[in-house]
Amino acid sequence: MEPDVSVETSAMIRIAIIPIGKIPHQTLRDYYSMFLHHHTIPLSSISSFYTEEQKSPFTNQPWETGSLRFKFVLGGAPPSPWEDFQSNRKILAVIGVCHCPLSPDLDSVIEEFDGVCKGYASARVTRCFGFFPCDSQLEDGGKKGENLRLFPPADRQTQEMHLQTMMQEIAASLLMEFEKYVFQAESAGTILKTPLDSQASLSSEEVYFQVIKAKKRRLGRAQKTIGDYCLLAGSPVDANAHYSTALELARLTADYFWYAGALEGSVCALLIDRIGLKDPSLEDEVRYRYSNVILHYKKSFIPENAQRVSPLSFELEANLKLARYLCRRELAKDVVDLLTSAADGAKSLIDATDRLILYVEIARLFGTLGYQRKAAFFSRQVAQLYLQQDSKLAAISALQVLAMTTKAYRVQSRASISNKSHINEVGSSHADSGKMHHQSVVSLFESQWSTLQMVVLREILLSAVRAGDPLAAWSAAARLLRSYYPLITPAGQNGLARAIANSSEMLPSGIRCSDPALPFVRLYSFPPHTSQMDIVKRNPAREDWWVGSAPSGPFIYTPFSKGEPNDSSKQELIWIVGEPVQILVELANPCGFNLMVDSIYLSVHSGNFDPFPISVDLPPNSSKVITLSGIPTSVGLVTIPGCTVHCFGVITEHLFRDVDNLLHGAAQGLVLSDPFRCCGSPKLKNVSVPNISVVPPLPLLVSHVVGGDGAIVLYEGEIREICISLANAGTVPVEQAHISLSGKHQDSVLSISYETLKSVLPLKPGAEVILPVTLKAWKLGLVDLDNASGSMGRQLKDNSSPSLLIHYAGPLTDCEDPPNGSAVPPGRRLVVPLNICVLQGLSFVKARLLSMEIPAHVGENLPKPIYLENSGSKEAIGSETKMDGLVKIDPFRGSWGLRFLELELSNPTDLVFEISVSVQLDSTEDKLSAGQDETEYGYPTTRIDRDFSARVLIPLEHFKLPILDGSFFMKDFKPDGAAGSRNSSFSEKSAKAELKASINNLISRIKVRWQSGRTSSGELNIKDAIQAALKTSAMDVLLPDPLTFGFRLVRNNLSQESGDSKPKGSVLAHDMTPMEVLVRNNTKEMIRMSLNITCRDVAGENCVEGTKATVLWSGVLNGITIEVPPLQESKHSFSLYFLVPGEYTLIAAALIEDANDLLRARAKTNSPEEPIFCRGPPFHVRVIGTA
Amino acid sequence: QREDAAQMHQFILHAALDIVQDLAWTTSAMYLKAIDRFNDLVVSVYVTAGHTRLMLLHDSRNDDGIKSFFQEVHELYIKILLNPLYLPGSRIASSHFDTKVRALARKYL
């Protein structure tokens, strides 16, 4: 069988083109391609070379329209045994091609050519063409044999023209040779035999009529051959005439084989005659005649010959010829039938090469018909036949044939997909990634004939290995592994991995392959800028340019941002030239071998990004999220379609989109397996690739806390100053900066030194500034306390710490890029989290109000209040005065009446705390401490060891108001007139508010500070506790009694002289002791009262009155009526005579007459009848002497 | 060897799709009869209204049986399609479908 047969093949003159001498491969190709242009020579063009020696046998030659057709047999071919049967199979001319520069000796060229021509007995014309001869050769060549034709060196166009002329000359010579042959054949009658005849003729020769038949048969065959030559000479009408005769004779002699041959020739003559015509009747004619041809070839089949030789190949060729003639979409059914029956013949073909050719032709015809799958099927058959040959060349052919089938089986290498469609695909999938319609997903994975695909890939791998094409082998194994790993056993996967490794060893290092192997790479996330280097759009119109650039508040949607064009599906990302960026990708190795990725880095085609490669080791069936980083190098857009991976010795590009599609398919159940899921990686939402733009360099502030970036550990209430160092790590100066606070516990930042920052602007690159910040630890809530009991780490995690937000920006105008001036370079935001870890400090247990009275001794003078002069120097107060400092005499009560606020504190920490309490006095409120603008009373520190509790007493003094003013009560206790109107209720409220304010004022003056170690100090925040403790008795603490009483000894001169030995302030028994009682009115109104004085002994018995009175007296003790003017004192003198030495107590009491509302309110009585009784504190009198 | 044959069957079926694609539009019948052959293997095809192609590779000639087989498989397939969870075009994973089809094959082929 012959390849590429068609109906017209019968009219083609075969010319062998044979290289003579040395010719470089490429040059030879060039020469061949020049010949191929001249496959048709019009008869009209050859008339100048044609000389009619006799009258031409081609009487009906169409000199105007006809032409000679050449079929060039490049490199020559051995003679066919069927030459006699079909003259077109003969090599009728030989052309030698010689590249003169490499073959200097023309004689040897001619010699070699002559030798070659001897092999082609059927050749009627021989020429040797010498290209690019030198001058000497040109000269020489003129004298050499007629067969040598030298082409002077010239450009290609000129040479082609020369060649055309030469070919026309050859055509003319051939035509004349054909004429000669025909004359000869008509007269002499040559014996024409085919391999079919040899035996059949032997057995039937004896019979007489068989001899006649054989003569007729010979005649018929000669006619057929003449017809063939007519056809070759381009004269179809003559050919037809001879074929008709031949047909007649063949039919008579039952020479079916030759009958079919003649019929075939007649069809060819018909087509050549009506060349360019395509009418249905012609088509029907051709189809009819060819079915006849096929039928007669079938008839000529002789069973006993079948082993050796068979006309089957002619039958199949006829099938193919007809199929090629009909090969159009409309006639697909007929063509398919023809090709199917041709394919059926394949198994009867003896020669494997014939089968190969048959399958090739069938595949080609199916391909022409548009039946890609059919074509692929037969191509694969061809490849299998090639692979059976077990030679390298055959394997290369198999590889090439299989490469053509990959499209139909959808396993094509990405390299074979044309670039244009590739780009389109990128664009379209970029636009609607994520919301792919499921129908399109189905179409994406349609015709997943995984078995076929695997078989084809395996065959490609096999043939590539045999053909010694390591890259193809690598690519096939990579595709096989990547697409079909779930269907391959671990052992098979290992084998593939070995195949990949083996082929990569043969590849030069750094070679690229368009088909990715493992691992699967998908986008994991684009981490936004860290809070340390966040980018903020700058609004140049505003002073606070950062406002509105970031969503403020907890809401994702704000109606205010509606006007801005925001494409919600597209995230915008800004990268900065020169600042490294990171992208997280996830790698998966679903196969059963350890995968070593030599390097992986982001693949960026825009050319303004420097990726940093890293290497990864992936254990079997594992996935890993890795960080890929890089540096943008210039301003512009960056697109990241995938990663470049260097694995198995080859560099491949892994596109994210492919894996996305795969995962999408897996989600729909269309693909075998999700490589990430089978590695145990959780399902990931589709990550959309944001639009990334690179902007010019911006300043970059880097912060750290001086003295370590660890958590700042503070005890509750602790106050500390820390320093934050800000350094400009960018290449652009910081020109604007602003600090604000965010997060919880913002009030814990007491002060930030804004001025320090302002003063150093602009901050040059590399410059540093240290910013002092004062912190005060907050109080732990209940939840925090629970956390604190756990680990410290947990506490750090919850974002309870405040952060400093520093908005800063570089210069407004960008000098480098004036056309881009409209876009202001963005600013940045630095978030400095103040990592405050608050530890539980002293814990407050409870507060109590204690009251206590230390009775005063009746002395010569009224006790004087002691004022502490300077509170700050606690050490200055000696131990003697300490008591005095602690217990102060109430000037109004005359006794040492004390009220203490007792705070119970416990120390659960492992540190020692020292507590100091101080009270601030406001001079404007306290007249008695006039002269000192603001006094602070300090008390000795209290030390609380760890795990101990302590009670700290805070004396509540200096709080008494000097005057019992009605303002506190008047409204409160106004006799509830019927007109309890709103007015009164309003004033009531305001009065209460006033009272509250004064209580608050009182409380705020108490400060409980603590110190622990050298560095930690702070303040307890126990206002609420104090308030709660004081709530009930605030009045008592604040308000003075309406009356204060005091006793005093009135000494006469006599006793003073003799009183040397007596202890001071004591009274002698059996002595008349003059005394005074002082009554002070603390109100603003005159008070009339009846005063009583009683004296009690140690047992509490009244010793002035009664039967066993031990004290005598002079003066009035009972019912003394005194009127005390407002804010004045009154004295009443009396004398006592003590009979028995010992301790006595003097108590003054007064019954206020005509008490007003104010007093009544103070006494907390309501009924106007009830007497207001006012009692003074007890005064002690020590009486000494002998009984 | 057997594996090769099994793969060959799939290749033949796959190649026959080209013929089906043209032939399906030329007739209103769903059963396209034997449309292709390779060596002694014959491909019979049944195309549903939704252009789902049921293809049978066989060597015997039992036209009526094949037709009945296809019709019954079609009914089974419609039942699969009625499942809202089944995405048309994706692999049929139902084992019930598989056993039913096998039973039909025993009955008709």
mmCIF file with all atom_site columns, C-alpha atoms in Angstrom, chain A residues 181-310:
data_model
loop_
_atom_site.group_PDB
_atom_site.id
_atom_site.type_symbol
_atom_site.label_atom_id
_atom_site.label_alt_id
_atom_site.label_comp_id
_atom_site.label_asym_id
_atom_site.label_entity_id
_atom_site.label_seq_id
_atom_site.pdbx_PDB_ins_code
_atom_site.Cartn_x
_atom_site.Cartn_y
_atom_site.Cartn_z
_atom_site.occupancy
_atom_site.B_iso_or_equiv
_atom_site.pdbx_formal_charge
_atom_site.auth_seq_id
_atom_site.auth_comp_id
_atom_site.auth_asym_id
_atom_site.auth_atom_id
_atom_site.pdbx_PDB_model_num
ATOM 1   C CA . TYR A 1 181 ? 6.877   4.210   -25.156 1.00 0.00 ? 181 TYR A CA 1
ATOM 2   C CA . VAL A 1 182 ? 3.372   4.218   -26.503 1.00 0.00 ? 182 VAL A CA 1
ATOM 3   C CA . PHE A 1 183 ? 4.569   3.637   -30.047 1.00 0.00 ? 183 PHE A CA 1
ATOM 4   C CA . GLN A 1 184 ? 6.705   0.832   -28.831 1.00 0.00 ? 184 GLN A CA 1
ATOM 5   C CA . ALA A 1 185 ? 3.967   -0.723  -26.746 1.00 0.00 ? 185 ALA A CA 1
ATOM 6   C CA . GLU A 1 186 ? 1.400   -0.543  -29.539 1.00 0.00 ? 186 GLU A CA 1
ATOM 7   C CA . SER A 1 187 ? 3.694   -2.190  -32.024 1.00 0.00 ? 187 SER A CA 1
ATOM 8   C CA . ALA A 1 188 ? 5.692   -4.728  -30.015 1.00 0.00 ? 188 ALA A CA 1
ATOM 9   C CA . GLY A 1 189 ? 3.277   -5.682  -27.279 1.00 0.00 ? 189 GLY A CA 1
ATOM 10  C CA . THR A 1 190 ? 5.216   -6.036  -24.116 1.00 0.00 ? 190 THR A CA 1
ATOM 11  C CA . ILE A 1 191 ? 4.511   -8.706  -21.543 1.00 0.00 ? 191 ILE A CA 1
ATOM 12  C CA . LEU A 1 192 ? 2.889   -7.139  -18.585 1.00 0.00 ? 192 LEU A CA 1
ATOM 13  C CA . LYS A 1 193 ? 2.768   -9.135  -15.403 1.00 0.00 ? 193 LYS A CA 1
ATOM 14  C CA . THR A 1 194 ? 1.779   -8.663  -11.858 1.00 0.00 ? 194 THR A CA 1
ATOM 15  C CA . PRO A 1 195 ? 2.726   -10.810 -8.887  1.00 0.00 ? 195 PRO A CA 1
ATOM 16  C CA . LEU A 1 196 ? -0.796  -12.182 -9.012  1.00 0.00 ? 196 LEU A CA 1
ATOM 17  C CA . ASP A 1 197 ? -0.356  -13.822 -12.404 1.00 0.00 ? 197 ASP A CA 1
ATOM 18  C CA . SER A 1 198 ? 2.768   -15.862 -12.122 1.00 0.00 ? 198 SER A CA 1
ATOM 19  C CA . GLN A 1 199 ? 1.237   -19.073 -10.852 1.00 0.00 ? 199 GLN A CA 1
ATOM 20  C CA . ALA A 1 200 ? -2.201  -18.915 -12.383 1.00 0.00 ? 200 ALA A CA 1
ATOM 21  C CA . SER A 1 201 ? -0.774  -18.625 -15.860 1.00 0.00 ? 201 SER A CA 1
ATOM 22  C CA . LEU A 1 202 ? 1.325   -21.756 -15.505 1.00 0.00 ? 202 LEU A CA 1
ATOM 23  C CA . SER A 1 203 ? -1.554  -24.106 -14.962 1.00 0.00 ? 203 SER A CA 1
ATOM 24  C CA . SER A 1 204 ? -3.778  -22.927 -17.769 1.00 0.00 ? 204 SER A CA 1
ATOM 25  C CA . GLU A 1 205 ? -1.284  -22.366 -20.535 1.00 0.00 ? 205 GLU A CA 1
ATOM 26  C CA . GLU A 1 206 ? -1.709  -25.687 -22.244 1.00 0.00 ? 206 GLU A CA 1
ATOM 27  C CA . VAL A 1 207 ? -5.224  -25.341 -23.361 1.00 0.00 ? 207 VAL A CA 1
ATOM 28  C CA . TYR A 1 208 ? -5.490  -23.845 -26.836 1.00 0.00 ? 208 TYR A CA 1
ATOM 29  C CA . PHE A 1 209 ? -8.283  -21.427 -26.322 1.00 0.00 ? 209 PHE A CA 1
ATOM 30  C CA . GLN A 1 210 ? -6.515  -20.388 -23.222 1.00 0.00 ? 210 GLN A CA 1
ATOM 31  C CA . VAL A 1 211 ? -3.694  -19.222 -25.446 1.00 0.00 ? 211 VAL A CA 1
ATOM 32  C CA . ILE A 1 212 ? -6.040  -17.028 -27.416 1.00 0.00 ? 212 ILE A CA 1
ATOM 33  C CA . LYS A 1 213 ? -7.469  -15.771 -24.212 1.00 0.00 ? 213 LYS A CA 1
ATOM 34  C CA . ALA A 1 214 ? -4.003  -15.038 -22.918 1.00 0.00 ? 214 ALA A CA 1
ATOM 35  C CA . LYS A 1 215 ? -3.254  -13.070 -26.087 1.00 0.00 ? 215 LYS A CA 1
ATOM 36  C CA . LYS A 1 216 ? -6.395  -11.086 -25.697 1.00 0.00 ? 216 LYS A CA 1
ATOM 37  C CA . ARG A 1 217 ? -5.592  -10.577 -22.078 1.00 0.00 ? 217 ARG A CA 1
ATOM 38  C CA . ARG A 1 218 ? -2.128  -9.332  -23.005 1.00 0.00 ? 218 ARG A CA 1
ATOM 39  C CA . LEU A 1 219 ? -3.675  -6.942  -25.496 1.00 0.00 ? 219 LEU A CA 1
ATOM 40  C CA . GLY A 1 220 ? -6.064  -5.673  -22.889 1.00 0.00 ? 220 GLY A CA 1
ATOM 41  C CA . ARG A 1 221 ? -3.301  -5.141  -20.414 1.00 0.00 ? 221 ARG A CA 1
ATOM 42  C CA . ALA A 1 222 ? -1.253  -3.272  -23.028 1.00 0.00 ? 222 ALA A CA 1
ATOM 43  C CA . GLN A 1 223 ? -4.222  -1.047  -23.734 1.00 0.00 ? 223 GLN A CA 1
ATOM 44  C CA . LYS A 1 224 ? -4.572  -0.370  -20.065 1.00 0.00 ? 224 LYS A CA 1
ATOM 45  C CA . THR A 1 225 ? -0.902  0.544   -19.813 1.00 0.00 ? 225 THR A CA 1
ATOM 46  C CA . ILE A 1 226 ? -1.104  2.839   -22.814 1.00 0.00 ? 226 ILE A CA 1
ATOM 47  C CA . GLY A 1 227 ? -4.081  4.417   -21.124 1.00 0.00 ? 227 GLY A CA 1
ATOM 48  C CA . ASP A 1 228 ? -1.960  4.909   -18.080 1.00 0.00 ? 228 ASP A CA 1
ATOM 49  C CA . TYR A 1 229 ? 0.693   6.712   -20.103 1.00 0.00 ? 229 TYR A CA 1
ATOM 50  C CA . CYS A 1 230 ? -1.904  8.836   -21.794 1.00 0.00 ? 230 CYS A CA 1
ATOM 51  C CA . LEU A 1 231 ? -3.081  9.815   -18.396 1.00 0.00 ? 231 LEU A CA 1
ATOM 52  C CA . LEU A 1 232 ? 0.450   10.612  -17.291 1.00 0.00 ? 232 LEU A CA 1
ATOM 53  C CA . ALA A 1 233 ? 0.933   12.643  -20.449 1.00 0.00 ? 233 ALA A CA 1
ATOM 54  C CA . GLY A 1 234 ? -2.058  14.743  -19.438 1.00 0.00 ? 234 GLY A CA 1
ATOM 55  C CA . SER A 1 235 ? -4.396  13.536  -22.171 1.00 0.00 ? 235 SER A CA 1
ATOM 56  C CA . PRO A 1 236 ? -7.491  12.094  -20.466 1.00 0.00 ? 236 PRO A CA 1
ATOM 57  C CA . VAL A 1 237 ? -9.510  11.707  -23.637 1.00 0.00 ? 237 VAL A CA 1
ATOM 58  C CA . ASP A 1 238 ? -6.885  9.489   -25.230 1.00 0.00 ? 238 ASP A CA 1
ATOM 59  C CA . ALA A 1 239 ? -6.556  7.632   -21.970 1.00 0.00 ? 239 ALA A CA 1
ATOM 60  C CA . ASN A 1 240 ? -10.282 7.051   -21.823 1.00 0.00 ? 240 ASN A CA 1
ATOM 61  C CA . ALA A 1 241 ? -10.277 5.578   -25.320 1.00 0.00 ? 241 ALA A CA 1
ATOM 62  C CA . HIS A 1 242 ? -7.539  3.114   -24.455 1.00 0.00 ? 242 HIS A CA 1
ATOM 63  C CA . TYR A 1 243 ? -9.178  2.264   -21.119 1.00 0.00 ? 243 TYR A CA 1
ATOM 64  C CA . SER A 1 244 ? -12.453 1.484   -22.886 1.00 0.00 ? 244 SER A CA 1
ATOM 65  C CA . THR A 1 245 ? -10.695 -1.009  -25.122 1.00 0.00 ? 245 THR A CA 1
ATOM 66  C CA . ALA A 1 246 ? -8.831  -2.446  -22.173 1.00 0.00 ? 246 ALA A CA 1
ATOM 67  C CA . LEU A 1 247 ? -12.060 -2.770  -20.175 1.00 0.00 ? 247 LEU A CA 1
ATOM 68  C CA . GLU A 1 248 ? -13.701 -4.605  -23.024 1.00 0.00 ? 248 GLU A CA 1
ATOM 69  C CA . LEU A 1 249 ? -10.811 -7.032  -23.411 1.00 0.00 ? 249 LEU A CA 1
ATOM 70  C CA . ALA A 1 250 ? -10.409 -7.563  -19.664 1.00 0.00 ? 250 ALA A CA 1
ATOM 71  C CA . ARG A 1 251 ? -14.090 -8.243  -19.264 1.00 0.00 ? 251 ARG A CA 1
ATOM 72  C CA . LEU A 1 252 ? -13.956 -10.810 -22.076 1.00 0.00 ? 252 LEU A CA 1
ATOM 73  C CA . THR A 1 253 ? -10.935 -12.574 -20.604 1.00 0.00 ? 253 THR A CA 1
ATOM 74  C CA . ALA A 1 254 ? -12.240 -12.302 -17.028 1.00 0.00 ? 254 ALA A CA 1
ATOM 75  C CA . ASP A 1 255 ? -9.094  -10.489 -16.069 1.00 0.00 ? 255 ASP A CA 1
ATOM 76  C CA . TYR A 1 256 ? -10.841 -8.833  -13.117 1.00 0.00 ? 256 TYR A CA 1
ATOM 77  C CA . PHE A 1 257 ? -7.767  -7.358  -11.605 1.00 0.00 ? 257 PHE A CA 1
ATOM 78  C CA . TRP A 1 258 ? -6.829  -5.487  -14.734 1.00 0.00 ? 258 TRP A CA 1
ATOM 79  C CA . TYR A 1 259 ? -10.432 -4.664  -15.339 1.00 0.00 ? 259 TYR A CA 1
ATOM 80  C CA . ALA A 1 260 ? -10.553 -2.925  -12.005 1.00 0.00 ? 260 ALA A CA 1
ATOM 81  C CA . GLY A 1 261 ? -7.268  -1.193  -12.762 1.00 0.00 ? 261 GLY A CA 1
ATOM 82  C CA . ALA A 1 262 ? -8.528  0.086   -16.088 1.00 0.00 ? 262 ALA A CA 1
ATOM 83  C CA . LEU A 1 263 ? -11.755 1.172   -14.492 1.00 0.00 ? 263 LEU A CA 1
ATOM 84  C CA . GLU A 1 264 ? -9.809  3.071   -11.906 1.00 0.00 ? 264 GLU A CA 1
ATOM 85  C CA . GLY A 1 265 ? -7.822  4.720   -14.633 1.00 0.00 ? 265 GLY A CA 1
ATOM 86  C CA . SER A 1 266 ? -10.971 5.662   -16.469 1.00 0.00 ? 266 SER A CA 1
ATOM 87  C CA . VAL A 1 267 ? -12.352 7.338   -13.388 1.00 0.00 ? 267 VAL A CA 1
ATOM 88  C CA . CYS A 1 268 ? -9.133  9.267   -13.052 1.00 0.00 ? 268 CYS A CA 1
ATOM 89  C CA . ALA A 1 269 ? -9.354  10.254  -16.719 1.00 0.00 ? 269 ALA A CA 1
ATOM 90  C CA . LEU A 1 270 ? -12.912 11.356  -16.170 1.00 0.00 ? 270 LEU A CA 1
ATOM 91  C CA . LEU A 1 271 ? -11.912 13.537  -13.283 1.00 0.00 ? 271 LEU A CA 1
ATOM 92  C CA . ILE A 1 272 ? -8.909  15.005  -15.064 1.00 0.00 ? 272 ILE A CA 1
ATOM 93  C CA . ASP A 1 273 ? -11.112 15.748  -18.039 1.00 0.00 ? 273 ASP A CA 1
ATOM 94  C CA . ARG A 1 274 ? -13.660 17.543  -15.934 1.00 0.00 ? 274 ARG A CA 1
ATOM 95  C CA . ILE A 1 275 ? -11.204 19.047  -13.610 1.00 0.00 ? 275 ILE A CA 1
ATOM 96  C CA . GLY A 1 276 ? -12.661 21.651  -11.281 1.00 0.00 ? 276 GLY A CA 1
ATOM 97  C CA . LEU A 1 277 ? -16.167 20.407  -11.927 1.00 0.00 ? 277 LEU A CA 1
ATOM 98  C CA . LYS A 1 278 ? -18.208 19.180  -9.019  1.00 0.00 ? 278 LYS A CA 1
ATOM 99  C CA . ASP A 1 279 ? -21.683 18.273  -10.029 1.00 0.00 ? 279 ASP A CA 1
ATOM 100 C CA . PRO A 1 280 ? -23.671 15.561  -8.355  1.00 0.00 ? 280 PRO A CA 1
ATOM 101 C CA . SER A 1 281 ? -23.998 13.481  -11.462 1.00 0.00 ? 281 SER A CA 1
ATOM 102 C CA . LEU A 1 282 ? -20.226 13.327  -11.813 1.00 0.00 ? 282 LEU A CA 1
ATOM 103 C CA . GLU A 1 283 ? -19.990 12.401  -8.182  1.00 0.00 ? 283 GLU A CA 1
ATOM 104 C CA . ASP A 1 284 ? -22.545 9.640   -8.643  1.00 0.00 ? 284 ASP A CA 1
ATOM 105 C CA . GLU A 1 285 ? -20.623 8.420   -11.664 1.00 0.00 ? 285 GLU A CA 1
ATOM 106 C CA . VAL A 1 286 ? -17.384 8.285   -9.738  1.00 0.00 ? 286 VAL A CA 1
ATOM 107 C CA . ARG A 1 287 ? -19.059 6.569   -6.838  1.00 0.00 ? 287 ARG A CA 1
ATOM 108 C CA . TYR A 1 288 ? -20.707 4.037   -9.112  1.00 0.00 ? 288 TYR A CA 1
ATOM 109 C CA . ARG A 1 289 ? -17.535 3.267   -11.027 1.00 0.00 ? 289 ARG A CA 1
ATOM 110 C CA . TYR A 1 290 ? -15.453 3.021   -7.914  1.00 0.00 ? 290 TYR A CA 1
ATOM 111 C CA . SER A 1 291 ? -17.847 0.647   -6.227  1.00 0.00 ? 291 SER A CA 1
ATOM 112 C CA . ASN A 1 292 ? -17.381 -1.383  -9.386  1.00 0.00 ? 292 ASN A CA 1
ATOM 113 C CA . VAL A 1 293 ? -13.622 -1.095  -9.020  1.00 0.00 ? 293 VAL A CA 1
ATOM 114 C CA . ILE A 1 294 ? -13.814 -2.306  -5.430  1.00 0.00 ? 294 ILE A CA 1
ATOM 115 C CA . LEU A 1 295 ? -16.082 -5.120  -6.476  1.00 0.00 ? 295 LEU A CA 1
ATOM 116 C CA . HIS A 1 296 ? -13.685 -6.297  -9.188  1.00 0.00 ? 296 HIS A CA 1
ATOM 117 C CA . TYR A 1 297 ? -10.666 -6.077  -6.927  1.00 0.00 ? 297 TYR A CA 1
ATOM 118 C CA . LYS A 1 298 ? -12.639 -8.315  -4.550  1.00 0.00 ? 298 LYS A CA 1
ATOM 119 C CA . LYS A 1 299 ? -13.405 -10.708 -7.413  1.00 0.00 ? 299 LYS A CA 1
ATOM 120 C CA . SER A 1 300 ? -9.750  -10.933 -8.338  1.00 0.00 ? 300 SER A CA 1
ATOM 121 C CA . PHE A 1 301 ? -8.963  -12.308 -4.938  1.00 0.00 ? 301 PHE A CA 1
ATOM 122 C CA . ILE A 1 302 ? -7.578  -15.795 -5.354  1.00 0.00 ? 302 ILE A CA 1
ATOM 123 C CA . PRO A 1 303 ? -7.701  -17.781 -2.139  1.00 0.00 ? 303 PRO A CA 1
ATOM 124 C CA . GLU A 1 304 ? -4.656  -19.945 -2.824  1.00 0.00 ? 304 GLU A CA 1
ATOM 125 C CA . ASN A 1 305 ? -2.584  -16.841 -3.448  1.00 0.00 ? 305 ASN A CA 1
ATOM 126 C CA . ALA A 1 306 ? -3.737  -15.085 -0.304  1.00 0.00 ? 306 ALA A CA 1
ATOM 127 C CA . GLN A 1 307 ? -0.765  -16.125 1.758   1.00 0.00 ? 307 GLN A CA 1
ATOM 128 C CA . ARG A 1 308 ? 1.771   -14.658 -0.606  1.00 0.00 ? 308 ARG A CA 1
ATOM 129 C CA . VAL A 1 309 ? 0.189   -11.834 -2.460  1.00 0.00 ? 309 VAL A CA 1
ATOM 130 C CA . SER A 1 310 ? -3.252  -10.369 -2.561  1.00 0.00 ? 310 SER A CA 1
#
